Amino acid sequence: MSFKKTILVTGGAGFIGCHLVKLLVNKYPDYHIINLDLLTYAGNLENLKEVEDKDNYTFVKGDIVDSAFINKLFETHDFDGVIHLAAESHVDRSITDPMSFIKTNIVGTVNLLNAARHNWGDFKGKRFYHVSTDEVYGSLGETGFFVETTPYDPRSPYSASKASSDHLVRAYHHTYGLPIVISNCSNNYGPNQFPEKLIPLFINNIKHRKTLPVYGDGKYTRDWLWVLDHASAIDVIFHNGADGETYNIGGNNEWKNIDLIHVLCDVMDDLLGRAKGSSRELITFVKDRPGHDRRYAIDATKLKEELGWEPTIQSEDGMRKTAKWYLDNESWLENVTSGAYQQYYEKQYSTKVS
Ligand code: NAD
Ligand code: TYD
């Protein structure tokens, strides 16, 4: 079968990647979507059951840190575009193990950039899209927003590794003329997020009546974006964004952690038929995260005005949908927390180019 375009998505078995892959495979039957993922603890092919048998979808297991493997993959497939999401993504893990973030997020990104540079001829019709985070801009005070020109000021090993990869993607654009686009997005939430991040962790803990560890005073602020809105923004930017540009993506949806946790507790009480207020009793203030950024907030005006994208879901609705998804998908939650899916898929796939 011949396709109009072949697109490499990296990290497509992860939280955001799986929603993006499903969107692209379903919306563009004339594109061949190749999903490259190492299936770390955060990656899970169960997230992609809905598309695994489609003719325009292929999964490849592999490591972006392995430069020979990445080169071979680019020699085997004539990719028209790369949408690069594969990363180590959790701030707390970056504090205990920075090196795996340096390897995957920085070295892995450079391996992909080099493979694109060496295999893409005169770059005509090609595009390298780096999916990044608002955390590269550092921390805000009580007021103000991150815009695309906000100077970088990363403060955790995670955000420093993402800032570094953003800089390298831009450097390949300026130095070699590689066609690139970058987006910096706020905190995502929704189905299929590994239960180490705030919202799924707390849903899981509430379900099992375990304590809810709130870092510091709980007044840290994040702008929460429904994950399917992020996937739709990536689609719009990949197709219509201007070469070399950066776009901020946000939810217009700022919450102090403690206020969001209160809403989540109340939604869970309602869904589980528990007495109102009982889940709030699980809240426990614990020692703060080292270097914890106080506030993130995105100004996504450029994306709205230039490309017409806006978020569709506000957080109370989204939180109810998210909580309901986790309650309806108990076996998913149990299997990801026990590593059962990883053991299963480990047997199905070896690291090979196909
Ligand atoms: P995730 O941790 O859920 O998924 C990451 C995926 O990358 C997993 O499937 C994992 O198996 C894969 N992976 C990890 N190391 C790999 C390697 N060496 N080779 C190949 N695959 C590898 O992450 P996510 O939350 O879906 O985030 C995806 C991207 O979006 C990341 O680049 C992240 O920095 C960015 N981002 C995330 C958020 C958020 O709120 N989650 C917000 C803004 C930007
Ligand atoms: P997280 O989901 O780890 O995302 P990020 O650090 O990338 O913003 O955390 C979101 C917010 O919730 C952040 O301010 C840290 C806080 N937090 C807690 O208070 N307790 C927790 O157990 C976790 C995981 C996060």
Coordinates of C-alpha atoms and ligand atoms in Angstrom, one line a residue:
M1 CA 0.0 0.0 0.0
S2 CA 1.4 3.4 -0.8
F3 CA 0.9 6.3 1.6
K4 CA 0.8 10.1 1.1
K5 CA 3.1 10.6 4.0
T6 CA 5.1 8.5 6.5
I7 CA 5.3 10.0 9.9
L8 CA 7.6 8.8 12.8
V9 CA 6.0 9.4 16.2
T10 CA 8.5 8.7 19.1
G11 CA 7.1 7.9 22.5
G12 CA 3.7 6.9 21.0
A13 CA 3.0 4.3 23.7
G14 CA 3.2 6.9 26.5
F15 CA 0.5 9.2 27.9
I16 CA 0.3 12.0 25.3
G17 CA 1.8 9.9 22.5
C18 CA -1.0 7.3 22.6
H19 CA -3.7 9.9 22.2
L20 CA -1.7 11.6 19.4
V21 CA -1.1 8.3 17.6
K22 CA -4.8 7.4 17.8
L23 CA -5.8 10.8 16.4
L24 CA -3.3 10.6 13.5
V25 CA -4.1 7.0 12.5
N26 CA -7.9 7.6 12.5
K27 CA -7.9 11.1 11.0
Y28 CA -5.3 10.4 8.3
P29 CA -5.9 7.0 6.7
D30 CA -3.5 8.0 3.9
Y31 CA -0.6 8.6 6.3
H32 CA 1.6 5.7 7.6
I33 CA 2.1 6.3 11.3
I34 CA 5.2 4.6 12.7
N35 CA 5.3 4.6 16.5
L36 CA 8.8 4.1 17.9
D37 CA 8.9 3.5 21.6
L38 CA 11.2 1.7 24.1
L39 CA 8.2 0.6 26.3
T40 CA 9.8 1.8 29.5
Y41 CA 7.7 1.8 32.7
A42 CA 5.7 4.7 31.2
G43 CA 5.0 3.1 27.8
N44 CA 2.3 0.6 27.2
L45 CA 0.9 -0.9 24.0
E46 CA -2.4 -1.6 25.8
N47 CA -3.0 2.2 25.2
L48 CA -3.0 1.5 21.5
K49 CA -5.3 -1.5 21.2
E50 CA -7.8 0.5 19.2
V51 CA -5.4 1.1 16.3
E52 CA -3.0 -1.9 16.5
D53 CA -4.6 -3.7 13.6
K54 CA -5.0 -0.7 11.2
D55 CA -3.1 -0.9 7.9
N56 CA -1.7 2.6 8.4
Y57 CA -0.1 1.9 11.8
T58 CA 3.2 0.2 12.6
F59 CA 4.9 -0.2 16.0
V60 CA 8.6 -0.4 16.3
K61 CA 10.3 -1.2 19.6
G62 CA 13.6 0.7 20.0
D63 CA 15.7 3.1 22.0
I64 CA 16.3 6.7 20.7
V65 CA 19.6 6.6 22.6
D66 CA 20.9 3.9 20.2
S67 CA 22.3 6.0 17.3
A68 CA 23.0 3.0 15.0
F69 CA 19.4 1.8 15.5
I70 CA 18.0 5.2 14.8
N71 CA 20.1 5.7 11.7
K72 CA 19.0 2.3 10.4
L73 CA 15.4 3.2 11.0
F74 CA 15.8 6.4 8.9
E75 CA 17.5 4.5 6.2
T76 CA 14.7 1.9 6.1
H77 CA 11.8 4.4 6.1
D78 CA 11.7 7.6 4.1
F79 CA 10.0 9.7 6.9
D80 CA 8.3 12.9 5.8
G81 CA 8.1 14.1 9.3
V82 CA 9.1 13.3 12.9
I83 CA 6.9 14.1 15.9
H84 CA 9.2 13.6 18.8
L85 CA 7.7 12.9 22.2
A86 CA 9.8 10.1 23.6
A87 CA 11.3 11.3 26.9
E88 CA 11.8 10.7 30.6
S89 CA 9.0 13.0 31.8
H90 CA 8.6 13.0 35.6
V91 CA 10.3 15.7 37.6
D92 CA 10.6 13.6 40.8
R93 CA 12.4 10.9 39.0
S94 CA 14.8 13.5 37.5
I95 CA 15.7 14.6 41.0
T96 CA 16.7 11.0 42.0
D97 CA 18.2 9.9 38.6
P98 CA 19.2 12.9 36.4
M99 CA 21.4 10.8 34.1
S100 CA 18.6 8.9 32.4
F101 CA 17.0 12.2 31.6
I102 CA 20.3 13.5 30.0
K103 CA 20.6 10.3 28.0
T104 CA 17.0 10.0 26.7
N105 CA 16.0 13.7 26.5
I106 CA 19.3 15.2 25.2
V107 CA 21.3 12.4 23.6
G108 CA 18.2 10.7 22.2
T109 CA 17.0 14.0 20.6
V110 CA 20.4 14.6 19.0
N111 CA 20.4 11.1 17.6
L112 CA 17.1 11.8 15.9
L113 CA 18.3 15.2 14.7
N114 CA 21.4 13.7 13.2
A115 CA 19.5 10.9 11.5
A116 CA 17.1 13.5 10.0
R117 CA 20.0 15.7 8.9
H118 CA 21.9 12.9 7.2
N119 CA 19.0 11.0 5.6
W120 CA 16.7 13.9 4.5
G121 CA 18.6 15.1 1.4
D122 CA 17.7 18.8 0.7
F123 CA 15.0 18.8 3.5
K124 CA 12.3 19.7 1.1
G125 CA 8.8 18.7 2.4
K126 CA 10.3 17.5 5.7
R127 CA 9.5 18.6 9.3
F128 CA 11.0 17.8 12.7
Y129 CA 8.6 18.6 15.5
H130 CA 9.9 18.6 19.1
V131 CA 7.1 18.3 21.7
S132 CA 8.3 20.2 24.8
T133 CA 7.2 21.7 28.1
D134 CA 6.5 25.1 29.6
E135 CA 8.8 24.1 32.5
V136 CA 11.8 25.3 30.4
Y137 CA 10.7 28.9 31.2
G138 CA 11.3 28.4 34.9
S139 CA 8.9 29.6 37.6
L140 CA 6.4 32.6 37.7
G141 CA 5.4 34.7 40.7
E142 CA 1.7 35.4 41.5
T143 CA 1.1 37.2 38.2
G144 CA 2.2 37.0 34.5
F145 CA 2.3 34.3 31.8
F146 CA 4.9 32.5 29.8
V147 CA 5.0 33.7 26.2
E148 CA 7.2 32.2 23.4
T149 CA 9.9 34.9 24.0
T150 CA 10.2 34.3 27.7
P151 CA 13.9 33.6 28.4
Y152 CA 14.6 30.0 29.3
D153 CA 15.3 29.4 33.1
P154 CA 15.0 25.6 33.7
R155 CA 15.3 24.6 37.3
S156 CA 14.9 20.9 37.6
P157 CA 17.0 18.2 35.9
Y158 CA 13.9 17.3 33.8
S159 CA 13.3 20.9 32.6
A160 CA 17.0 21.5 32.0
S161 CA 17.1 18.4 29.8
K162 CA 14.1 19.6 27.8
A163 CA 15.5 23.1 27.5
S164 CA 18.7 21.6 26.3
S165 CA 16.9 19.5 23.6
D166 CA 14.9 22.6 22.6
H167 CA 18.1 24.5 22.1
L168 CA 19.6 21.7 20.1
V169 CA 16.5 21.5 17.8
R170 CA 16.8 25.2 17.2
A171 CA 20.5 24.9 16.6
Y172 CA 20.0 22.3 13.9
H173 CA 17.5 24.7 12.3
H174 CA 19.9 27.7 12.3
T175 CA 23.1 25.7 11.6
Y176 CA 22.0 23.1 9.0
G177 CA 18.6 24.5 7.9
L178 CA 16.7 21.5 9.3
P179 CA 13.0 22.4 9.1
I180 CA 11.7 22.3 12.7
V181 CA 8.8 23.4 14.9
I182 CA 8.6 23.3 18.7
S183 CA 5.7 23.5 21.1
N184 CA 5.9 24.1 24.8
C185 CA 2.9 22.8 26.7
S186 CA 1.5 23.1 30.2
N187 CA 0.6 20.1 32.5
N188 CA -1.6 17.5 30.8
Y189 CA -4.2 15.3 32.4
G190 CA -6.7 12.7 31.3
P191 CA -6.9 8.9 30.6
N192 CA -3.7 6.7 30.3
Q193 CA -1.4 8.8 32.4
F194 CA 1.0 6.7 34.5
P195 CA -0.1 7.0 38.2
E196 CA 3.1 8.8 39.4
K197 CA 1.9 12.3 38.3
L198 CA -0.4 14.2 40.6
I199 CA -3.9 13.5 39.3
P200 CA -3.7 9.8 38.5
L201 CA -1.6 9.1 41.7
F202 CA -4.2 10.8 43.8
I203 CA -7.1 9.1 42.1
N204 CA -5.4 5.7 42.7
N205 CA -4.7 6.6 46.3
I206 CA -8.2 7.8 47.0
K207 CA -9.6 4.6 45.5
H208 CA -7.4 2.6 48.0
R209 CA -8.0 5.1 50.9
K210 CA -4.3 5.8 51.0
T211 CA -2.9 9.2 52.1
L212 CA -2.5 12.1 49.5
P213 CA 1.0 13.5 49.8
V214 CA 0.7 17.3 49.1
Y215 CA 4.1 18.8 48.7
G216 CA 4.9 22.0 50.8
D217 CA 2.0 24.4 51.4
G218 CA 0.0 23.0 48.4
K219 CA -0.2 26.5 46.9
Y220 CA 1.9 25.7 43.9
T221 CA 0.0 26.5 40.7
R222 CA -0.2 24.6 37.4
D223 CA -2.2 25.3 34.2
W224 CA -4.0 22.0 33.3
L225 CA -4.7 20.9 29.8
W226 CA -6.9 18.0 28.7
V227 CA -4.6 15.6 26.9
L228 CA -6.8 15.2 23.8
D229 CA -6.6 19.0 23.4
H230 CA -2.8 18.7 23.4
A231 CA -3.0 16.0 20.7
S232 CA -5.2 18.3 18.6
A233 CA -2.8 21.2 19.1
I234 CA 0.1 19.0 17.9
D235 CA -1.9 18.0 14.8
V236 CA -2.6 21.7 14.0
I237 CA 1.0 22.8 14.6
F238 CA 2.5 19.9 12.7
H239 CA 0.4 20.7 9.6
N240 CA 0.1 24.5 9.8
G241 CA 2.8 25.9 12.0
A242 CA 5.5 28.1 10.4
D243 CA 9.0 26.7 9.9
G244 CA 11.4 27.4 12.7
E245 CA 8.6 28.7 15.0
T246 CA 7.7 27.9 18.6
Y247 CA 4.1 27.8 19.9
N248 CA 3.0 27.7 23.5
I249 CA 0.0 25.4 24.3
G250 CA -2.0 25.9 27.5
G251 CA -5.4 25.2 29.0
N252 CA -6.4 28.7 30.3
N253 CA -7.0 26.6 33.4
E254 CA -4.9 27.6 36.4
W255 CA -5.3 25.8 39.7
K256 CA -3.5 25.9 43.0
N257 CA -2.7 22.2 43.8
I258 CA -4.7 22.2 47.0
D259 CA -7.8 23.6 45.3
L260 CA -7.6 21.1 42.5
I261 CA -7.1 18.2 45.0
H262 CA -10.2 19.3 46.9
V263 CA -12.3 19.1 43.7
L264 CA -10.7 15.8 42.8
C265 CA -11.6 14.4 46.3
D266 CA -15.2 15.6 46.0
V267 CA -15.6 14.1 42.5
M268 CA -14.2 10.8 43.7
D269 CA -16.5 10.8 46.8
D270 CA -19.4 11.3 44.4
L271 CA -18.3 8.6 41.9
L272 CA -17.5 6.1 44.7
G273 CA -20.7 6.8 46.6
R274 CA -18.6 7.8 49.7
A275 CA -19.7 10.5 52.2
K276 CA -18.8 14.0 50.9
G277 CA -15.6 15.1 52.5
S278 CA -14.2 11.7 53.4
S279 CA -11.5 11.7 50.7
R280 CA -10.3 15.2 51.8
E281 CA -9.4 13.5 55.2
L282 CA -6.6 11.6 53.3
I283 CA -4.8 14.9 52.5
T284 CA -1.3 15.0 54.2
F285 CA 1.1 17.8 53.8
V286 CA 4.6 16.4 53.3
K287 CA 8.1 17.7 52.8
D288 CA 8.4 19.9 49.7
R289 CA 10.0 18.8 46.4
P290 CA 13.5 20.2 46.2
G291 CA 13.6 23.2 43.8
H292 CA 9.8 23.1 43.4
D293 CA 8.6 25.7 40.8
R294 CA 6.0 27.9 42.3
R295 CA 3.7 28.7 39.3
Y296 CA 3.4 27.9 35.6
A297 CA 0.9 29.7 33.4
I298 CA 0.8 29.8 29.6
D299 CA -0.3 32.6 27.3
A300 CA -1.4 30.6 24.2
T301 CA -2.5 33.7 22.2
K302 CA -0.1 33.1 19.3
L303 CA -1.5 29.6 18.7
K304 CA -5.1 30.9 18.9
E305 CA -4.5 33.9 16.6
E306 CA -2.1 32.3 14.0
L307 CA -3.5 28.8 13.9
G308 CA -7.0 29.0 15.4
W309 CA -6.5 26.4 18.1
E310 CA -8.2 26.7 21.5
P311 CA -8.7 24.2 24.4
T312 CA -12.1 22.6 24.5
I313 CA -12.4 21.2 28.1
Q314 CA -12.3 23.0 31.4
S315 CA -10.9 21.2 34.4
E316 CA -13.9 20.2 36.6
D317 CA -15.5 18.4 33.6
G318 CA -12.2 17.0 32.6
M319 CA -11.4 15.9 36.1
R320 CA -14.7 14.0 36.4
K321 CA -14.0 12.3 33.0
T322 CA -10.5 11.4 34.1
A323 CA -11.6 10.0 37.5
K324 CA -14.3 8.0 35.8
W325 CA -11.9 6.6 33.2
Y326 CA -9.5 5.3 36.0
L327 CA -12.4 3.8 37.9
D328 CA -13.8 2.1 34.7
N329 CA -10.3 0.8 33.8
E330 CA -9.2 -0.8 37.0
S331 CA -7.2 -3.6 35.3
W332 CA -5.2 -1.0 33.4
L333 CA -4.3 0.7 36.6
E334 CA -3.4 -2.6 38.3
N335 CA -1.3 -3.8 35.4
V336 CA 0.7 -0.6 35.0
T337 CA 1.4 -0.3 38.7
S338 CA 2.5 -4.0 38.9
G339 CA 4.6 -3.9 35.7
A340 CA 2.4 -6.7 34.2
Y341 CA 2.0 -5.1 30.8
Q342 CA 5.8 -4.5 30.5
Q343 CA 6.5 -8.2 31.2
Y344 CA 3.8 -9.2 28.7
Y345 CA 5.0 -6.9 25.8
E346 CA 8.7 -7.6 26.6
K347 CA 8.0 -11.1 25.3
Q348 CA 6.2 -9.9 22.2
Y349 CA 8.8 -7.4 20.9
S350 CA 12.5 -7.4 20.5
T351 CA 14.4 -4.2 19.6
K352 CA 14.5 -4.4 15.8
V353 CA 13.9 -2.2 12.8
S354 CA 10.8 -3.3 10.8
Ligands
NAD1 P1 5.3 9.6 29.3 O1 6.4 9.4 30.3 O2 3.9 9.1 29.6 O3 5.7 8.8 27.9 C1 7.0 8.8 27.4 C2 7.1 7.7 26.4 O4 8.5 7.7 25.8 C3 6.9 6.3 26.9 O5 6.1 5.5 26.1 C4 8.3 5.7 27.0 O6 8.3 4.2 26.8 C5 9.0 6.4 25.8 N1 10.4 6.4 26.0 C6 11.1 6.8 27.1 N2 12.5 6.6 26.8 C7 12.6 6.2 25.6 C8 13.7 5.9 24.7 N3 15.0 6.0 25.2 N4 13.5 5.5 23.4 C9 12.2 5.4 23.0 N5 11.1 5.6 23.7 C10 11.3 6.1 25.0 O7 5.4 11.1 28.8 P2 4.2 12.1 28.4 O8 3.6 12.7 29.6 O9 3.3 11.4 27.4 O10 5.1 13.2 27.6 C11 5.4 13.1 26.2 C12 6.2 14.3 25.8 O11 5.5 15.5 26.1 C13 7.5 14.4 26.6 O12 8.5 14.8 25.7 C14 7.3 15.5 27.6 O13 8.4 16.2 28.0 C15 6.3 16.3 26.9 N6 5.3 17.1 27.8 C16 4.6 16.4 28.7 C17 3.7 17.1 29.5 C18 2.8 16.4 30.5 O14 2.1 17.1 31.3 N7 2.8 15.1 30.6 C19 3.5 18.5 29.3 C20 4.3 19.1 28.3 C21 5.2 18.4 27.6
TYD2 P1 3.4 16.6 38.6 O1 2.2 15.9 38.2 O2 4.6 15.8 39.1 O3 3.8 17.6 37.4 P2 5.0 18.7 37.3 O4 5.9 18.6 38.5 O5 5.6 18.4 36.0 O6 4.2 20.0 37.3 O7 3.1 17.6 39.8 C1 2.1 18.6 39.7 C2 2.1 19.4 40.9 O8 1.7 18.6 42.0 C3 3.5 19.9 41.3 O9 3.3 21.2 41.9 C4 3.9 19.0 42.4 C5 2.7 18.5 43.1 N1 2.7 17.2 43.6 C6 2.3 16.9 44.9 O10 2.0 17.9 45.7 N2 2.3 15.7 45.4 C7 2.6 14.6 44.6 O11 2.6 13.4 45.1 C8 3.0 14.8 43.2 C9 3.3 13.7 42.3 C10 3.0 16.1 42.8

